[in-house]
């Protein structure tokens, strides 16, 4: 099958050929005819399968046959979850529509809204946007959707994960009911199908990859590591294997910054990309990485959604993702378009459960490897094992109380036939404490009944010492000793013996 057999015009085919493509990918072969037929489409496809061209090519074909966009109008709207992905889609539209008289624009937050207002003033045929900035422009009456023909929700699953559902519904309320709807997602989850109920009408469902499957062209492996040695281990892997272009995933923004600084200190050109970076800085870092002037790109999951690089050879999970599906998205950045790639995960003992969740999701055990000089003090069992990471050569520490009790039992057994009394360390502590207190404080001789039987007055209750009428100090005896405290008053001081 060729692109020419899909019904695309000569201007689009020329642009596709210029990019070096002659055979459509499976998602393109199924999606393009359905879109050209005017049908609504629900497509499940992993990153790197060519899904962007799967909807940009037929949209360009359909719009090229109609009248141009009027002032303030938009004919096709593509919603994406991140700025990077929006820029990527816009680049695809510009690349394949270079020979067509169609206008396109991209709008997203983090940059000035003024140039975006100017670009929309005269109308655009294709608008690529993130939900937040699009709603800002709608509030300023900069866009009209009265002539909208096509709506695309790209990476719908990620938009739901990022909490854009309310913004999406607000946008949908602004659109005309009669339109063609295209929804692309990594999976057909229950949440996606619920969203689709109010979006697509009798859609053509396309699924070209098994749910949550990883590409066979990607080699995966795991290095068990102490978390404090991950940075040095990554530096060792990059230098020893001479990796030239590496995408590294960090769980947090601060972690990405720290790792990028560590790599720079080791003379490895690196840059961090995450939500706290300005759009200008993110765009420059991505451009430098694609050009090869930056050797390592350290990114968070959200920021990496728009990173689309042909033949990216290496992806490293410096931190495993909390959501197993994100692992599939991450390693899908390599091994694209039939090329091979390598996905490496650095796993600490506290991440073993996350690794097991990933292995259960992709239904395979990832190969474990050891990095010379960085051997971990634990091993990672397979996902079917109930236990987590096992510490190597671990010896169970003896319970000091248990050995003490055993010794006591042995001593008691030697002296008596009776079994030793069972007690715990707290009882023993109280017993020892009571003995030490008894040694320093004499026991009171007898009780109340004993005193009466001997003809003495019963013991008086401890009372605080009397105070003198003038000084208010405690009274003292005539021996010149210091005043007695409450704790040292003799309870038998007033007792008399009958003659």
C-alpha positions as a printed NumPy array, in Angstrom:
array([[  0.   ,   0.   ,   0.   ],
       [  1.208,   3.516,  -0.83 ],
       [  0.078,   6.975,   0.264],
       [ -1.155,   7.58 ,  -3.298],
       [ -3.655,   4.733,  -2.9  ],
       [ -5.246,   6.448,   0.134],
       [ -6.787,   9.268,  -1.923],
       [ -4.439,  12.166,  -1.054],
       [ -3.792,  14.892,  -3.63 ],
       [ -0.52 ,  15.473,  -5.439],
       [  0.52 ,  18.495,  -3.3  ],
       [  0.307,  16.448,  -0.082],
       [  1.983,  13.39 ,  -1.637],
       [  4.9  ,  15.559,  -2.746],
       [  5.403,  16.812,   0.828],
       [  5.193,  13.274,   2.224],
       [  7.708,  12.01 ,  -0.301],
       [ 10.069,  14.845,   0.587],
       [ 10.087,  13.582,   4.172],
       [ 11.212,  10.176,   2.959],
       [  7.975,   8.256,   3.532],
       [  6.447,   6.002,   0.882],
       [  4.41 ,   3.461,   2.859],
       [  1.794,   4.425,   5.471],
       [  1.982,   2.994,   8.983],
       [ -0.887,   0.747,  10.18 ],
       [ -2.644,   3.609,  12.   ],
       [ -2.325,   5.83 ,   8.911],
       [ -3.577,   3.106,   6.577],
       [ -6.778,   2.749,   8.627],
       [ -7.38 ,   6.299,   9.875],
       [ -6.804,   8.271,   6.665],
       [ -9.567,   6.586,   4.586],
       [-12.035,   6.822,   7.501],
       [-11.376,  10.547,   7.997],
       [-11.591,  11.238,   4.251],
       [-14.977,   9.478,   4.25 ],
       [-16.233,  12.022,   6.787],
       [-16.65 ,   9.517,   9.622],
       [-16.001,  10.099,  13.303],
       [-12.96 ,   8.156,  14.484],
       [-11.78 ,   6.717,  17.786],
       [ -8.194,   5.538,  17.378],
       [ -6.001,   3.813,  19.952],
       [ -2.334,   4.041,  19.083],
       [  0.851,   4.271,  21.086],
       [  3.299,   7.125,  20.739],
       [  5.599,   6.719,  17.761],
       [  3.145,   4.915,  15.471],
       [  2.601,   7.887,  13.138],
       [ -0.791,   8.896,  14.513],
       [ -0.128,  12.64 ,  14.082],
       [  0.18 ,  12.249,  10.319],
       [ -2.793,   9.888,  10.574],
       [ -5.072,  12.874,  11.145],
       [ -3.111,  15.847,   9.739],
       [ -2.857,  14.368,   6.226],
       [ -6.599,  13.712,   5.726],
       [ -7.551,  17.026,   7.386],
       [ -5.297,  18.888,   4.939],
       [ -6.94 ,  16.956,   2.086],
       [-10.497,  17.798,   3.224],
       [ -9.826,  21.473,   3.938],
       [ -7.999,  21.991,   0.641],
       [-11.265,  21.257,  -1.158],
       [-13.319,  23.901,   0.668],
       [-13.321,  27.68 ,   0.919],
       [-10.631,  29.471,   2.944],
       [-11.213,  30.587,   6.519],
       [-12.884,  33.959,   6.993],
       [-11.881,  36.661,   9.475],
       [-11.72 ,  35.28 ,  13.04 ],
       [-12.928,  31.854,  11.886],
       [-11.412,  28.416,  12.512],
       [-12.184,  25.462,  10.253],
       [-10.369,  22.678,  12.119],
       [ -9.408,  22.613,  15.797],
       [ -6.802,  20.268,  17.294],
       [ -6.695,  20.118,  21.114],
       [ -3.525,  18.79 ,  22.765],
       [ -2.554,  18.414,  26.452],
       [  0.875,  20.112,  26.379],
       [  2.688,  22.967,  24.704],
       [  5.353,  20.684,  23.257],
       [  2.8  ,  18.391,  21.671],
       [  0.907,  21.39 ,  20.266],
       [  4.123,  22.651,  18.672],
       [  4.808,  19.174,  17.27 ],
       [  1.35 ,  18.927,  15.669],
       [  1.686,  22.419,  14.206],
       [  5.059,  21.427,  12.745],
       [  3.432,  18.39 ,  11.123],
       [  0.649,  20.553,   9.649],
       [  3.186,  23.036,   8.258],
       [  5.415,  20.273,   6.865],
       [  2.708,  18.346,   5.001],
       [  0.715,  21.439,   4.008],
       [  3.659,  23.376,   2.64 ],
       [  2.307,  23.153,  -0.915],
       [ -1.283,  24.081,   0.008],
       [ -2.835,  27.572,   0.372],
       [ -3.968,  26.838,   3.933],
       [ -3.187,  28.882,   7.033],
       [ -2.462,  27.34 ,  10.416],
       [ -1.554,  28.597,  13.871],
       [ -0.654,  27.225,  17.294],
       [ -1.652,  28.77 ,  20.628],
       [ -0.624,  27.771,  24.15 ],
       [  0.15 ,  29.355,  27.484],
       [  3.494,  30.453,  28.856],
       [  4.1  ,  32.974,  26.074],
       [  2.627,  36.327,  25.127],
       [ -0.939,  36.207,  23.9  ],
       [ -0.555,  39.287,  21.639],
       [  1.11 ,  37.532,  18.649],
       [ -1.495,  34.785,  18.925],
       [ -4.302,  37.336,  18.735],
       [ -2.692,  38.811,  15.611],
       [ -2.374,  35.377,  13.978],
       [ -6.056,  34.622,  14.573],
       [ -7.409,  37.992,  13.476],
       [ -7.718,  37.107,   9.798],
       [ -8.835,  33.523,  10.46 ],
       [ -6.995,  30.199,  10.215],
       [ -7.861,  26.93 ,   8.562],
       [ -6.224,  24.769,  11.239],
       [ -5.743,  25.846,  14.842],
       [ -3.675,  23.732,  17.241],
       [ -4.247,  24.675,  20.882],
       [ -3.994,  23.714,  24.521],
       [ -7.33 ,  23.997,  26.388],
       [ -6.367,  26.765,  28.838],
       [ -5.049,  29.292,  26.335],
       [ -7.879,  28.499,  23.921],
       [-10.47 ,  29.448,  26.564],
       [ -8.555,  32.673,  27.273],
       [ -8.789,  33.599,  23.587],
       [-12.47 ,  32.707,  23.484],
       [-13.153,  35.025,  26.434],
       [-11.502,  37.828,  24.472],
       [-13.781,  37.098,  21.477],
       [-10.722,  36.405,  19.328],
       [-12.11 ,  33.193,  17.805],
       [-15.353,  32.132,  16.206],
       [-16.248,  28.463,  15.801],
       [-19.434,  28.98 ,  13.807],
       [-17.748,  27.544,  10.68 ],
       [-15.862,  24.748,  12.421],
       [-15.777,  21.539,  10.385],
       [-13.426,  19.183,  12.273],
       [-12.442,  18.681,  15.928],
       [ -9.461,  16.553,  16.979],
       [ -8.686,  15.472,  20.561],
       [ -5.08 ,  14.319,  20.502],
       [ -3.8  ,  12.17 ,  23.388],
       [ -7.192,  12.327,  25.07 ],
       [ -6.042,   9.983,  27.847],
       [ -3.3  ,  12.397,  28.876],
       [ -5.726,  15.318,  28.896],
       [ -7.937,  13.428,  31.32 ],
       [ -4.932,  12.523,  33.48 ],
       [ -3.921,  16.19 ,  33.632],
       [ -7.367,  17.296,  34.764],
       [ -8.492,  19.025,  31.559],
       [-11.92 ,  17.424,  31.486],
       [-13.72 ,  20.592,  32.65 ],
       [-11.868,  22.755,  30.112],
       [-12.656,  20.257,  27.358],
       [-16.351,  20.37 ,  28.194],
       [-16.276,  24.186,  28.146],
       [-14.686,  24.111,  24.692],
       [-17.194,  21.548,  23.414],
       [-20.033,  23.824,  24.537],
       [-18.682,  26.537,  22.201],
       [-18.585,  24.333,  19.102],
       [-21.358,  23.744,  16.543],
       [-23.102,  20.387,  17.001],
       [-22.612,  19.407,  13.368],
       [-18.93 ,  18.588,  12.912],
       [-16.557,  15.683,  12.336],
       [-14.874,  14.385,  15.516],
       [-11.567,  12.544,  15.763],
       [-10.245,  11.229,  19.072],
       [ -6.793,   9.715,  19.446],
       [ -5.688,   8.01 ,  22.649],
       [ -3.097,   5.508,  23.82 ],
       [ -5.855,   3.284,  25.225],
       [ -9.628,   2.905,  25.235],
       [-10.04 ,   3.115,  28.992],
       [-13.43 ,   3.392,  30.685],
       [-12.857,   7.12 ,  31.198],
       [-12.084,   7.616,  27.506],
       [-15.217,   5.773,  26.46 ],
       [-17.269,   7.898,  28.856],
       [-15.841,  11.045,  27.272],
       [-16.504,   9.643,  23.811],
       [-20.235,   9.274,  24.532],
       [-20.715,  13.026,  24.325],
       [-18.182,  13.599,  21.584],
       [-18.236,  11.093,  18.712],
       [-21.207,   9.77 ,  16.769],
       [-21.136,   6.17 ,  15.527],
       [-17.35 ,   6.234,  15.381],
       [-15.019,   3.955,  13.484],
       [-12.841,   2.301,  16.143],
       [ -9.233,   1.711,  15.194],
       [ -6.709,  -0.09 ,  17.381],
       [ -3.352,  -0.946,  15.871],
       [ -1.445,  -2.023,  18.983],
       [ -2.42 ,  -4.236,  21.914],
       [ -3.445,  -2.276,  24.981],
       [ -0.424,  -1.164,  27.026],
       [  1.985,  -3.131,  24.86 ],
       [  5.582,  -2.092,  24.338],
       [  7.253,  -2.085,  20.942],
       [  9.25 ,  -5.189,  20.014],
       [ 11.962,  -2.934,  18.61 ],
       [ 12.815,  -1.635,  22.101],
       [ 15.278,  -3.607,  24.237],
       [ 14.454,  -3.237,  27.929],
       [ 16.632,  -3.851,  30.972],
       [ 16.797,  -3.002,  34.68 ],
       [ 19.804,  -2.113,  36.84 ],
       [ 19.211,  -2.601,  40.592],
       [ 20.968,   0.304,  42.325],
       [ 21.247,   2.046,  45.634],
       [ 19.327,   5.289,  45.097],
       [ 22.278,   7.366,  46.318],
       [ 24.431,   5.995,  43.483],
       [ 21.991,   6.44 ,  40.597],
       [ 23.589,   9.653,  39.29 ],
       [ 27.084,   8.168,  39.202],
       [ 25.753,   4.982,  37.618],
       [ 24.036,   6.963,  34.85 ],
       [ 27.246,   8.887,  34.178],
       [ 29.12 ,   5.573,  33.984],
       [ 26.588,   4.125,  31.519],
       [ 26.706,   7.196,  29.274],
       [ 30.498,   7.395,  29.183],
       [ 31.23 ,   3.668,  28.986],
       [ 28.71 ,   3.025,  26.189],
       [ 29.35 ,   6.371,  24.465],
       [ 25.672,   7.292,  24.351],
       [ 25.238,  10.401,  22.213],
       [ 21.532,  11.195,  22.565],
       [ 19.761,  10.144,  25.759],
       [ 16.317,  11.064,  27.061],
       [ 16.182,  10.643,  30.859],
       [ 12.944,  10.66 ,  32.847],
       [ 12.799,  12.124,  36.339],
       [  9.746,  11.93 ,  38.598],
       [ 10.068,  15.515,  39.901],
       [ 11.087,  18.925,  38.579],
       [ 13.714,  19.456,  41.282],
       [ 15.106,  16.   ,  40.642],
       [ 15.462,  16.846,  36.944],
       [ 17.384,  20.014,  37.793],
       [ 19.711,  18.21 ,  40.217],
       [ 20.458,  15.437,  37.745],
       [ 21.173,  17.878,  34.914],
       [ 23.674,  19.705,  37.154],
       [ 25.355,  16.419,  38.104],
       [ 25.728,  15.491,  34.434],
       [ 27.133,  18.917,  33.59 ],
       [ 29.666,  18.56 ,  36.42 ],
       [ 30.788,  15.292,  34.77 ],
       [ 31.352,  17.119,  31.434],
       [ 28.181,  15.706,  29.885],
       [ 26.152,  18.379,  28.115],
       [ 22.668,  18.188,  29.635],
       [ 19.469,  20.233,  29.915],
       [ 16.34 ,  19.889,  32.034],
       [ 12.828,  20.39 ,  30.713],
       [  9.779,  20.62 ,  32.976],
       [  6.772,  22.764,  33.858],
       [  8.735,  25.362,  35.846],
       [ 10.859,  26.238,  32.83 ],
       [  9.709,  29.112,  30.645],
       [  8.371,  28.219,  27.235],
       [ 11.366,  29.913,  25.619],
       [ 13.79 ,  27.82 ,  27.682],
       [ 11.878,  24.613,  26.953],
       [ 11.778,  25.301,  23.212],
       [ 15.508,  26.088,  23.104],
       [ 16.449,  22.998,  25.147],
       [ 14.365,  20.758,  22.898],
       [ 15.855,  22.303,  19.75 ],
       [ 19.405,  21.824,  21.098],
       [ 18.644,  18.214,  21.984],
       [ 17.245,  17.473,  18.53 ],
       [ 20.278,  19.175,  16.934],
       [ 22.683,  17.121,  19.063],
       [ 24.32 ,  20.037,  20.878],
       [ 22.748,  18.743,  24.108],
       [ 23.69 ,  15.115,  24.792],
       [ 21.191,  14.359,  27.587],
       [ 17.691,  15.725,  28.045],
       [ 16.289,  15.255,  31.565],
       [ 12.51 ,  15.581,  31.507],
       [  9.395,  15.033,  33.562],
       [  6.517,  13.032,  32.071],
       [  4.321,  16.001,  31.171],
       [  7.111,  18.   ,  29.536],
       [  8.251,  15.002,  27.488],
       [  4.882,  14.439,  25.817],
       [  5.866,  16.642,  22.872],
       [  9.356,  15.24 ,  22.351],
       [  9.213,  13.548,  18.955],
       [ 12.655,  12.634,  17.65 ],
       [ 13.312,  10.221,  14.814],
       [ 15.6  ,   7.33 ,  15.75 ],
       [ 16.084,   8.361,  19.391],
       [ 18.373,   5.534,  20.549],
       [ 18.207,   5.634,  24.364],
       [ 15.574,   6.273,  27.027],
       [ 16.5  ,   6.02 ,  30.72 ],
       [ 14.05 ,   5.819,  33.613],
       [ 16.078,   7.488,  36.353],
       [ 12.925,   7.23 ,  38.491],
       [ 10.201,   4.725,  37.736],
       [  6.781,   6.321,  37.155],
       [  4.052,   5.938,  39.76 ],
       [  1.57 ,   5.032,  37.   ],
       [  2.573,   1.873,  35.088],
       [  1.04 ,   3.127,  31.822],
       [  3.477,   6.036,  31.846],
       [  6.314,   3.544,  31.457],
       [  4.842,   2.5  ,  28.105],
       [  4.602,   6.134,  27.017],
       [  8.175,   6.821,  28.138],
       [  9.911,   3.998,  26.332],
       [  7.73 ,   4.627,  23.273],
       [ 10.007,   7.598,  22.604],
       [ 12.58 ,   5.173,  21.218],
       [ 12.282,   2.353,  18.697],
       [ 10.094,   4.422,  16.392],
       [  9.258,   3.773,  12.758],
       [ 10.917,   0.352,  12.784],
       [ 14.255,   1.541,  14.192],
       [ 15.689,  -0.116,  17.303],
       [ 16.046,   1.502,  20.71 ],
       [ 17.107,   0.73 ,  24.246],
       [ 15.159,   1.481,  27.428],
       [ 17.115,   1.349,  30.687],
       [ 15.587,   1.624,  34.171],
       [ 17.584,   2.4  ,  37.318],
       [ 15.635,   0.785,  40.154],
       [ 16.141,   1.289,  43.877],
       [ 14.852,  -1.148,  46.477],
       [ 11.983,   1.232,  47.28 ],
       [ 10.833,   1.042,  43.617],
       [ 10.553,  -2.747,  43.346],
       [  6.757,  -2.666,  43.709],
       [  6.508,  -0.08 ,  40.91 ],
       [  8.612,  -2.337,  38.691],
       [  6.374,  -5.318,  39.444],
       [  3.29 ,  -3.243,  38.541],
       [  4.913,  -2.367,  35.211],
       [  5.82 ,  -5.99 ,  34.473],
       [  2.292,  -7.15 ,  35.221],
       [  0.945,  -4.459,  32.889],
       [  3.2  ,  -5.301,  29.933],
       [  2.982,  -9.034,  30.718],
       [  6.703,  -9.66 ,  30.611],
       [  9.697,  -9.785,  32.934],
       [ 12.299,  -7.129,  32.199],
       [ 15.878,  -8.388,  32.13 ],
       [ 17.932,  -7.657,  35.256],
       [ 21.539,  -6.579,  34.813],
       [ 24.416,  -5.59 ,  37.086],
       [ 26.64 ,  -2.574,  36.462],
       [ 30.252,  -3.314,  37.346],
       [ 31.317,  -1.291,  40.344],
       [ 27.731,  -0.401,  41.22 ],
       [ 26.376,  -3.775,  42.339],
       [ 23.318,  -3.322,  44.544],
       [ 23.086,  -4.892,  48.016],
       [ 19.738,  -6.447,  47.026],
       [ 18.176,  -8.539,  44.291],
       [ 14.891,  -7.958,  42.465],
       [ 12.633, -11.024,  42.236],
       [ 10.144, -11.548,  39.436],
       [  6.731,  -9.91 ,  39.629],
       [  5.062, -13.191,  40.621],
       [  7.008, -13.288,  43.898],
       [  5.162, -12.052,  46.953],
       [  8.195, -10.415,  48.522],
       [  9.917,  -7.254,  47.433],
       [ 13.634,  -6.717,  46.964],
       [ 15.826,  -9.173,  48.848],
       [ 18.929,  -7.903,  50.595],
       [ 21.96 ,  -9.884,  49.564],
       [ 23.559, -12.111,  52.233],
       [ 21.172, -10.777,  54.822],
       [ 21.301, -12.355,  58.281],
       [ 18.431, -12.039,  60.705],
       [ 19.482,  -9.988,  63.688],
       [ 19.077, -11.777,  67.048],
       [ 16.576, -10.425,  69.516],
       [ 18.551,  -9.381,  72.605],
       [ 15.547, -10.006,  74.87 ],
       [ 15.08 , -13.452,  73.392],
       [ 18.655, -14.466,  74.243],
       [ 18.298, -12.965,  77.711],
       [ 15.104, -14.932,  78.288],
       [ 16.745, -18.104,  77.038],
       [ 19.619, -17.63 ,  79.488],
       [ 17.184, -16.968,  82.33 ],
       [ 15.227, -20.092,  81.401],
       [ 18.416, -22.142,  81.445],
       [ 19.405, -20.809,  84.863],
       [ 15.96 , -21.428,  86.322],
       [ 15.894, -24.923,  84.887],
       [ 19.168, -25.749,  86.585],
       [ 17.845, -24.67 ,  89.979],
       [ 14.28 , -25.913,  89.864],
       [ 12.046, -28.381,  88.125],
       [  9.363, -25.703,  87.727],
       [  9.093, -24.074,  84.321],
       [ 10.499, -20.574,  84.065],
       [  7.978, -17.751,  84.293],
       [  7.286, -16.075,  80.985],
       [  7.641, -12.345,  80.939],
       [  8.573,  -9.666,  78.497],
       [ 11.249,  -7.015,  78.533],
       [  8.881,  -4.38 ,  79.966],
       [  8.015,  -6.564,  82.944],
       [ 11.675,  -7.204,  83.462],
       [ 12.441,  -3.509,  83.342],
       [  9.748,  -2.801,  85.926],
       [ 11.112,  -5.606,  88.121],
       [ 14.654,  -4.313,  87.912],
       [ 13.477,  -0.762,  88.535],
       [ 11.567,  -1.879,  91.612],
       [ 14.634,  -3.664,  92.978],
       [ 16.839,  -0.632,  92.542],
       [ 14.324,   1.594,  94.239],
       [ 13.93 ,  -0.872,  97.108],
       [ 17.655,  -0.869,  97.714],
       [ 17.753,   2.887,  98.23 ],
       [ 14.518,   3.23 , 100.216],
       [ 13.902,   1.092, 103.342],
       [ 10.617,  -0.758, 103.434],
       [  8.106,   0.449, 106.054],
       [  8.107,  -1.967, 109.034],
       [  4.66 ,  -3.544, 109.218],
       [  1.211,  -2.326, 108.422],
       [ -1.728,  -0.763, 110.32 ],
       [ -3.025,  -4.031, 111.835],
       [  0.432,  -5.019, 113.033],
       [  0.954,  -1.658, 114.776],
       [ -2.35 ,  -1.901, 116.649],
       [ -1.605,  -5.48 , 117.726],
       [  1.668,  -4.283, 119.25 ],
       [ -0.118,  -1.583, 121.254],
       [  1.133,   1.288, 119.148],
       [ -0.849,   3.95 , 117.397],
       [ -1.526,   3.161, 113.812],
       [  0.779,   4.847, 111.325],
       [ -0.243,   8.389, 110.428],
       [ -0.647,   9.503, 106.881],
       [  2.199,  11.438, 105.369],
       [  1.473,  15.12 , 105.824],
       [  3.48 ,  18.071, 104.583],
       [  5.659,  19.676, 107.279],
       [  4.04 ,  22.393, 109.34 ],
       [  4.875,  25.97 , 108.585],
       [  5.834,  28.513, 111.223],
       [  3.6  ,  31.481, 111.781],
       [  6.264,  34.057, 110.859],
       [  8.718,  32.806, 108.342],
       [  6.422,  30.462, 106.469],
       [  9.313,  27.982, 106.081],
       [  9.235,  24.294, 106.866],
       [  9.77 ,  23.52 , 110.594],
       [ 12.995,  21.892, 111.691],
       [ 14.013,  19.83 , 114.72 ],
       [ 16.368,  20.981, 117.44 ],
       [ 19.38 ,  19.133, 116.128],
       [ 20.093,  21.881, 113.616],
       [ 19.493,  19.705, 110.564],
       [ 18.001,  21.15 , 107.424],
       [ 14.22 ,  21.185, 107.165],
       [ 12.868,  17.771, 106.175],
       [ 11.17 ,  17.422, 102.847],
       [  7.8  ,  15.858, 102.339],
       [  9.308,  12.636, 101.116],
       [ 11.517,  12.206, 104.229],
       [  8.869,  12.684, 106.993],
       [  8.825,   9.682, 109.373],
       [  5.285,   8.28 , 109.425],
       [  5.852,   6.86 , 112.964],
       [  7.129,  10.077, 114.524],
       [  3.974,  10.515, 116.648],
       [  3.568,   6.876, 117.621],
       [  3.7  ,   6.153, 121.408],
       [  4.353,   2.905, 123.186],
       [  2.107,   2.092, 126.137],
       [  3.848,   1.363, 129.414]])
